[in-house]
CSV table of C-alpha atoms in Angstrom, one decimal:
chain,number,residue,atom,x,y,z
M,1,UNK,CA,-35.1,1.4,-24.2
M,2,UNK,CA,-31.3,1.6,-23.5
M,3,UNK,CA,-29.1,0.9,-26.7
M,4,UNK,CA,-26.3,-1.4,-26.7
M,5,UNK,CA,-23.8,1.2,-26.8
M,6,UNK,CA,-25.4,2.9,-23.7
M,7,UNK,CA,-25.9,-0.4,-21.8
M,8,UNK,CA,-22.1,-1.5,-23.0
M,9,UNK,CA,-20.6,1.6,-21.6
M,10,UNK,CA,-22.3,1.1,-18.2
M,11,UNK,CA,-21.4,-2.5,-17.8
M,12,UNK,CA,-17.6,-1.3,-18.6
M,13,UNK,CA,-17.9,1.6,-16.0
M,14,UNK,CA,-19.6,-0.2,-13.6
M,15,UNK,CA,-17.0,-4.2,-13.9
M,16,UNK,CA,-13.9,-1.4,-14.3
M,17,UNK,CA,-15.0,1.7,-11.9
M,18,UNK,CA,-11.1,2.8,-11.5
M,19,UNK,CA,-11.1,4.8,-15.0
M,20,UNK,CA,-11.4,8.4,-14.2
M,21,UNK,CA,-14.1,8.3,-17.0
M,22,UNK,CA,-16.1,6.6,-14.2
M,23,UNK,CA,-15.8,9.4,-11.8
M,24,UNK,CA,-13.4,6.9,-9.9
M,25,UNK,CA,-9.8,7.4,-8.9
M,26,UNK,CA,-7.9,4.3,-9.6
M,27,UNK,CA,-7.2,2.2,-6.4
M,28,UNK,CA,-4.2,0.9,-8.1
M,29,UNK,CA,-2.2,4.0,-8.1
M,30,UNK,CA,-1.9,5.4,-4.8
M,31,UNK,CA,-0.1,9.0,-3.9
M,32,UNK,CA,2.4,7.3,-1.2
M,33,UNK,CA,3.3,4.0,-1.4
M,34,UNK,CA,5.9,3.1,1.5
M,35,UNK,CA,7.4,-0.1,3.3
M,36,UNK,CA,7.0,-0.4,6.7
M,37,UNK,CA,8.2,-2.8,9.5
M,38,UNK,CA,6.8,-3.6,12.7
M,39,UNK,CA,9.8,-3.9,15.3
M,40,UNK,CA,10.1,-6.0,18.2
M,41,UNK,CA,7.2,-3.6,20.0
M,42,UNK,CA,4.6,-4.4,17.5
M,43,UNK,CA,4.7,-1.1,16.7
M,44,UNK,CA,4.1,0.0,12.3
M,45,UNK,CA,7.3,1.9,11.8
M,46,UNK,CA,7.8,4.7,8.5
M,47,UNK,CA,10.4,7.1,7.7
M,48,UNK,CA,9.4,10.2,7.9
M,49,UNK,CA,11.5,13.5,6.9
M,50,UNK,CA,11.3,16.3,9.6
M,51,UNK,CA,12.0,19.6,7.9
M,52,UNK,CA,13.6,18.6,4.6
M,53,UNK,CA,16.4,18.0,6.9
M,54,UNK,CA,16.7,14.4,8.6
M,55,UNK,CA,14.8,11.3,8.2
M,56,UNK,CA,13.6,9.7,11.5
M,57,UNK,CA,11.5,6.4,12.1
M,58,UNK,CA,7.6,7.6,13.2
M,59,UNK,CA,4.8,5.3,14.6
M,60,UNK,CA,2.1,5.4,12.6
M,61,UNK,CA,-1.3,6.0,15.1
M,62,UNK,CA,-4.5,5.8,14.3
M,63,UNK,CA,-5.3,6.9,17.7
M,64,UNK,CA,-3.4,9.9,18.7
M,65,UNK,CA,-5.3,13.0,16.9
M,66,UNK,CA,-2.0,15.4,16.5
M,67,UNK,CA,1.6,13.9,15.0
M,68,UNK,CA,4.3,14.9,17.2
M,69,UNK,CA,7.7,14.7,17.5
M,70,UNK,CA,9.9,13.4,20.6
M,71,UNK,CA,12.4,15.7,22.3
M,72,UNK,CA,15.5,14.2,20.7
M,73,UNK,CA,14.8,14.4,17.6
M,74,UNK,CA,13.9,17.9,17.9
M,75,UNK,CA,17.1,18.3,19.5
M,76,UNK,CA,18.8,17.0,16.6
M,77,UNK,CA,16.9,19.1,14.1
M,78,UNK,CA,18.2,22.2,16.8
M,79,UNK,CA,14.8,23.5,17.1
M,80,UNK,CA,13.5,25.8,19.9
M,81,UNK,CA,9.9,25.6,21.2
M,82,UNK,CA,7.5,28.3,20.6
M,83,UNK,CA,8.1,31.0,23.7
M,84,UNK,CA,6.3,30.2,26.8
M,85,UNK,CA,3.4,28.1,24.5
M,86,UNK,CA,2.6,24.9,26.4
M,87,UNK,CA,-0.4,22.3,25.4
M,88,UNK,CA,-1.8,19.2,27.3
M,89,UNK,CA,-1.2,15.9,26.0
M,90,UNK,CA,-3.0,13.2,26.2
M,91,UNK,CA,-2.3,9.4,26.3
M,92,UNK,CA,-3.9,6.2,26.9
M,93,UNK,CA,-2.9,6.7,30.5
M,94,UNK,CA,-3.0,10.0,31.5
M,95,UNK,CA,-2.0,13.6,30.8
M,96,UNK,CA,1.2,15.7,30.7
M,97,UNK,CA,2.2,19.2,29.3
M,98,UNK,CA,3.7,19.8,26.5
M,99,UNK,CA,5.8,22.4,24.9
M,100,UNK,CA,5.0,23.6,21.4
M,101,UNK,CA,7.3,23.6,18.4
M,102,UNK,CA,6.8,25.0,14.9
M,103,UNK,CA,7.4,22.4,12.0
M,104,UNK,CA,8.3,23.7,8.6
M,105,UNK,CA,7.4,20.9,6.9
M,106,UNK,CA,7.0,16.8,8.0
M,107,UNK,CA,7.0,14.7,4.3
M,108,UNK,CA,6.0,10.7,3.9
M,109,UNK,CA,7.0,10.3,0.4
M,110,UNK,CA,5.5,13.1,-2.0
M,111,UNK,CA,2.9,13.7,0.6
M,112,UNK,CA,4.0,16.6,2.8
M,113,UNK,CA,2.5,18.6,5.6
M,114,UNK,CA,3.5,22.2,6.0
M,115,UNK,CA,4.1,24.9,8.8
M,116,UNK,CA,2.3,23.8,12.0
M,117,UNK,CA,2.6,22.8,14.9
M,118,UNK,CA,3.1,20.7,17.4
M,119,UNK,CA,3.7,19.1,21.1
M,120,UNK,CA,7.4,17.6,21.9
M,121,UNK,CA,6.8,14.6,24.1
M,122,UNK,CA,9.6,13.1,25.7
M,123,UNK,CA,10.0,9.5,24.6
M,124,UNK,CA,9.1,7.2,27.7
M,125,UNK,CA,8.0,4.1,25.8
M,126,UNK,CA,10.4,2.3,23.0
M,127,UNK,CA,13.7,2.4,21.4
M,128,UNK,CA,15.4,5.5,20.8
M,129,UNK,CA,15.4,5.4,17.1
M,130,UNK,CA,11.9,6.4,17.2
M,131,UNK,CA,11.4,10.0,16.2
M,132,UNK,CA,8.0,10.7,16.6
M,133,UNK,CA,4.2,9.7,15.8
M,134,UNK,CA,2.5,9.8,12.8
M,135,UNK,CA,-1.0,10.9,13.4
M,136,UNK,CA,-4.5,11.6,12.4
M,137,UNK,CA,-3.8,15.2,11.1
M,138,UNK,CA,-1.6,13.5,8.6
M,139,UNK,CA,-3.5,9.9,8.2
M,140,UNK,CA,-7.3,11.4,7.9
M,141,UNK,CA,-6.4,13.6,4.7
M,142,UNK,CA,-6.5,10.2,3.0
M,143,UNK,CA,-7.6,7.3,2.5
M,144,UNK,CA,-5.2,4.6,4.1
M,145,UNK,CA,-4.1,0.9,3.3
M,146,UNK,CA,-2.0,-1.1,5.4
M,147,UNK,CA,-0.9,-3.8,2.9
M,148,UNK,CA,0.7,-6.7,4.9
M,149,UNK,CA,0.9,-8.4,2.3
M,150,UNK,CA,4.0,-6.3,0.8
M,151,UNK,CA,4.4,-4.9,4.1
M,152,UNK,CA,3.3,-1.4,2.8
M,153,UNK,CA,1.2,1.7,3.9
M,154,UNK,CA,-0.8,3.0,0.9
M,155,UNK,CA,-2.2,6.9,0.5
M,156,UNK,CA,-4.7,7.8,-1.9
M,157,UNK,CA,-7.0,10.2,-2.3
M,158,UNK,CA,-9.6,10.7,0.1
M,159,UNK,CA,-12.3,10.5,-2.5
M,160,UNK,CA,-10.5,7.2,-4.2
M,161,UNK,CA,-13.5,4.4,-4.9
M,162,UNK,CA,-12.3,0.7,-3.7
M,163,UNK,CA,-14.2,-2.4,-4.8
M,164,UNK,CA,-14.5,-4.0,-1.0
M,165,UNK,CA,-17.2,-5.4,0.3
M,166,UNK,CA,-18.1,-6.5,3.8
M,167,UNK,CA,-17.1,-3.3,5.1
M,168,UNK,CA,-18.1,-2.4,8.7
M,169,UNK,CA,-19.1,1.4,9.4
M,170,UNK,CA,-17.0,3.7,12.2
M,171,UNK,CA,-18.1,6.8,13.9
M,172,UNK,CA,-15.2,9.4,14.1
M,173,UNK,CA,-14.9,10.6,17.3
M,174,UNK,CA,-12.5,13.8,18.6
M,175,UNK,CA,-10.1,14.5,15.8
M,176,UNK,CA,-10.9,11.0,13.5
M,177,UNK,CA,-10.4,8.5,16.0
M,178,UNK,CA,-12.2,5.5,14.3
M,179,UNK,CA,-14.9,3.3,17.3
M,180,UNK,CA,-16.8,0.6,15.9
M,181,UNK,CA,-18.8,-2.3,17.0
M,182,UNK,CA,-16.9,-5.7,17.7
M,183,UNK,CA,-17.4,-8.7,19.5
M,184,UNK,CA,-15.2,-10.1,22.5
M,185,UNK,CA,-16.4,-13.8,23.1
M,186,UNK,CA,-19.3,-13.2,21.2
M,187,UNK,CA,-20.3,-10.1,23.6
M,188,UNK,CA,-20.4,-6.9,22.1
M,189,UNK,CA,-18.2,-3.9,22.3
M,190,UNK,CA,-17.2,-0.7,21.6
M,191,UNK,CA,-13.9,-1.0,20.0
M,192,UNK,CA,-11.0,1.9,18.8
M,193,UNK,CA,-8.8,0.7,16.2
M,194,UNK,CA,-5.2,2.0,17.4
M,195,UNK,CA,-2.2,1.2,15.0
M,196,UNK,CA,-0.4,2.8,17.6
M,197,UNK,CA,-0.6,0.1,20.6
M,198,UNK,CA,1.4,-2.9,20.9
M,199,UNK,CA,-1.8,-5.1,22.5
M,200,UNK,CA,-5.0,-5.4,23.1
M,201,UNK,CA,-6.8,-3.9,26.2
M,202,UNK,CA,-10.1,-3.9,27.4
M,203,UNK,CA,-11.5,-2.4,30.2
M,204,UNK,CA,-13.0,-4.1,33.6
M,205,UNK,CA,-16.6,-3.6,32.2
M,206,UNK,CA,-16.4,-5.6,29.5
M,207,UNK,CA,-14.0,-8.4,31.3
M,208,UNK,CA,-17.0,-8.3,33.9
M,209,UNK,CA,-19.5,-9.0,30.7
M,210,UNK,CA,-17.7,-12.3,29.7
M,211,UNK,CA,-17.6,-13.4,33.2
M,212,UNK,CA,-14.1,-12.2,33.9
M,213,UNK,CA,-13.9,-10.3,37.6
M,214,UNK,CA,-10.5,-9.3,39.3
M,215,UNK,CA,-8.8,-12.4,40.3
M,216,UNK,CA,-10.1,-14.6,38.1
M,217,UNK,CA,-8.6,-17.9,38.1
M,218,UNK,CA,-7.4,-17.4,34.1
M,219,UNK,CA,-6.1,-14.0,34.3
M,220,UNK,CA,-2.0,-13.7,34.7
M,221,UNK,CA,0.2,-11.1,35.6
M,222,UNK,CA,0.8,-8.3,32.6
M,223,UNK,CA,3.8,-6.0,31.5
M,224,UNK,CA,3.0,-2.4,32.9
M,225,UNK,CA,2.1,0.3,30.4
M,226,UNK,CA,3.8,3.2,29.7
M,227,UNK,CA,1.9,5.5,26.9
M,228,UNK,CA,3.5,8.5,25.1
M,229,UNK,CA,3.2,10.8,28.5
M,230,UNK,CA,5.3,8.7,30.6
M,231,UNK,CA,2.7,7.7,32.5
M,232,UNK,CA,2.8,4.2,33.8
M,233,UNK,CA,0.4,1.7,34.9
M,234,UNK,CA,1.6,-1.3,36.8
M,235,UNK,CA,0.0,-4.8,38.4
M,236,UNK,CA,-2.1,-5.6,35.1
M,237,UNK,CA,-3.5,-8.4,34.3
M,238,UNK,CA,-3.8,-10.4,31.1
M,239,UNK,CA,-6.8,-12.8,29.8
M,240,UNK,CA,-4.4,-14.7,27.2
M,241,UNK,CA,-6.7,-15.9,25.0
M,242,UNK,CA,-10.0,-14.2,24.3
M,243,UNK,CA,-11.9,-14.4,21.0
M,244,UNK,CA,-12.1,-10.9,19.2
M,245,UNK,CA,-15.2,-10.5,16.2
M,246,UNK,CA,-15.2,-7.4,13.7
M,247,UNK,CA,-17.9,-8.1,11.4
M,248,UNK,CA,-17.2,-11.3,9.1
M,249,UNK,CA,-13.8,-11.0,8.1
M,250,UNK,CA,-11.9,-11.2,11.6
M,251,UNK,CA,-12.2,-13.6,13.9
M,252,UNK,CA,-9.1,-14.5,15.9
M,253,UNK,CA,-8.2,-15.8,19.3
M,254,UNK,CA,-6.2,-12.8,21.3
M,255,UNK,CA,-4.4,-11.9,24.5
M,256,UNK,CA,-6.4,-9.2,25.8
M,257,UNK,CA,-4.9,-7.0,29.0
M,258,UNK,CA,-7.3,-5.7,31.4
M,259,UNK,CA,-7.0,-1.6,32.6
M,260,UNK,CA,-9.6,0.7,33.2
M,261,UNK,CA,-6.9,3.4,31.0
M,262,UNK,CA,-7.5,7.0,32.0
M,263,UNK,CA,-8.7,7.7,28.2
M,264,UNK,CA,-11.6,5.9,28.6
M,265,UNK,CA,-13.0,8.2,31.2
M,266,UNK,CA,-11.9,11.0,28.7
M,267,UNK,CA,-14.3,9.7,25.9
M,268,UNK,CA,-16.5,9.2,28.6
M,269,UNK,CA,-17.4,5.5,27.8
M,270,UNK,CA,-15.5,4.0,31.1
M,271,UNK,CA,-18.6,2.7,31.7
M,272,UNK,CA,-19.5,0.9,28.7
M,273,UNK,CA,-17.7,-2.6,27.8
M,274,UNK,CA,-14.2,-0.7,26.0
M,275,UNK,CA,-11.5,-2.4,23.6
M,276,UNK,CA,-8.5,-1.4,22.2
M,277,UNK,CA,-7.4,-2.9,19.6
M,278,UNK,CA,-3.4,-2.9,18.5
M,279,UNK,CA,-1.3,-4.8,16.5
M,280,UNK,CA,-1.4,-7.9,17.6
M,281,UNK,CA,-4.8,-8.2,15.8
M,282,UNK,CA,-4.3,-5.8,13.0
M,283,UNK,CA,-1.2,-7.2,11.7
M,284,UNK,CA,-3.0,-10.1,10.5
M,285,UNK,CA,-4.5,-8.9,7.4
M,286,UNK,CA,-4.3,-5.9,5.3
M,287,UNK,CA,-6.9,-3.3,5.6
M,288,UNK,CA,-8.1,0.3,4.6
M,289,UNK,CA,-9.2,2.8,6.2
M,290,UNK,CA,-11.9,5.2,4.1
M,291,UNK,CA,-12.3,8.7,6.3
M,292,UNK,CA,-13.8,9.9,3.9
M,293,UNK,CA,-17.0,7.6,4.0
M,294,UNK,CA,-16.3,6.5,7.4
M,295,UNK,CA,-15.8,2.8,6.6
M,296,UNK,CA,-13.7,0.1,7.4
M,297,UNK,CA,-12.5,-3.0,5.7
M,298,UNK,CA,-10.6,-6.4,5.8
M,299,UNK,CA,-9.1,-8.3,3.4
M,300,UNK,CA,-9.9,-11.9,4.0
M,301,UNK,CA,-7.8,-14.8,5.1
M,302,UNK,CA,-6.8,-17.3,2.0
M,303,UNK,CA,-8.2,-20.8,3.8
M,304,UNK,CA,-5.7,-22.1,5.9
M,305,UNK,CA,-4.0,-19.1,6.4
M,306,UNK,CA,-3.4,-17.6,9.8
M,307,UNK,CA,-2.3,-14.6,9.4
M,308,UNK,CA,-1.1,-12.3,6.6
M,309,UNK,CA,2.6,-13.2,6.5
M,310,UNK,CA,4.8,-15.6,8.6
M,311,UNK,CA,6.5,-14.0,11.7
């Protein structure tokens, strides 16, 4: 029979697993704790320093598999790419070449990333202050938090232990990209969480699977998109309001834009019913993001709430 002492000690590791005594890394301390701000894109903005040298404002991307920097801020850092090395890039709507530049060091924080390399894109799509993309050779080394509720991104360890439940599972596809099951008017799909696009899009498979066919008497005419290659897709359409599921926690009422993007055929699901979802969902709640174990959770709404902070 377990003694008192032995059954005390488990209770205490199991109500407090953060102590280190636990085998647990404390959720409350993470390695980078940083504000961010989502500008008039949609788009989760950090400062990043490039080379120990200048500070610039990256995207953070869940989607794109390699950070990279844009051509002017290389410029600025007076950096020469890597003789006659070129690499294809590519983006939600096509492909372009690249030229390759060597990186001494990229730093969010204390967290820093060290000699390697990477493609110089020019910068088609946004402001000029943006200075590059933050991206999953960086973000998967961790597990990640986007706290909305103090507007913060939180690092910690990959192997940190979080109390969360109703987490959903994700299969890593490529280089970490995170697809998951969700629901689009209570029809499934195969969704990619991208912190990296400024709305929603689903393909013309699964607008076809909620009844939605070209024409349709509720779409409306969309913006054009114009991904990191320059690449630009025009005469979109928009469903504006379409109900998006994932798992228990989220359930809101989204504009979804309809585009059979060139990276779907890529990840060679342009058949199946395809989402991508951006900020205009994720900036609702906070989340984290566990590569480690490959899950996925949402904090939930407080009731009445309608999304995590006003504006």
């Amino acid at each position: 029979m377990m003694g008192f002492k032995h059954l005390y000690a488990l209770l205490v590791c199991i109500l407090i697993i953060n102590t280190t005594a636990c085998g647990a890394i404390d959720p409350n301390t993470p390695l980078v704790s940083i504000p961010y701000r989502i500008n008039n894109e949609g788009h989760y903005l950090v400062d990043v320093l490039v080379n120990n040298t200048a500070e610039f404002a990256f995207i953070v991307d869940t989607a794109a598999e390699n950070t990279s920097v844009n051509l002017s801020a290389l410029e600025q850092l007076g950096l020469k790419p890597v003789y006659n090395s070129w690499v294809m890039v590519q983006g939600a709507n096509g492909r372009t070449r690249a030229r390759i530049y060597k990186i001494d060091s990229i730093q969010l924080g204390a967290e820093m990333m060290q000699d390697f390399q990477i493609a110089a894109v020019p910068h088609n799509d946004g402001p000029d202050y943006i200075g590059g993309i933050l991206g999953l050779d960086f973000l998967s080394r961790y597990t990640v938090m986007f706290d909305c509720q103090v507007e913060r991104i939180k690092l910690y360890e990959k192997h940190a232990q979080f109390l969360l439940d109703k987490s959903i599972s994700f299969q890593k596809i490529r280089s970490g990209i995170i697809m998951f099951s969700a629901q689009l008017m209570d029809q499934p799909v195969t969704a990619i969480l991208d912190t990296g696009a400024r709305r929603n899009v689903i393909n013309w498979a699964a607008a076809k699977q909620i009844g939605v066919i070209p024409g349709d008497f509720r779409l409306q005419p969309d913006d054009p998109i114009t991904g990191a290659t320059g690449k630009r897709l025009s005469q979109l359409s928009v469903l504006p309001s379409a109900m998006i599921k994932i798992g228990t926690r989220v359930k809101s009422q989204q504009a979804v834009t309809v585009a059979d993007l060139a990276v779907f055929n890529v990840l060679g699901m342009h058949k199946q019913s395809m989402a991508i979802l951006g900020t205009p969902l994720l900036r609702q709640r906070s989340f984290v993001i566990d590569y480690q174990r490959s899950t996925l959770s949402f904090s939930p709404l407080a009731t009445g709430q309608s999304s995590c902070k006003a504006g």
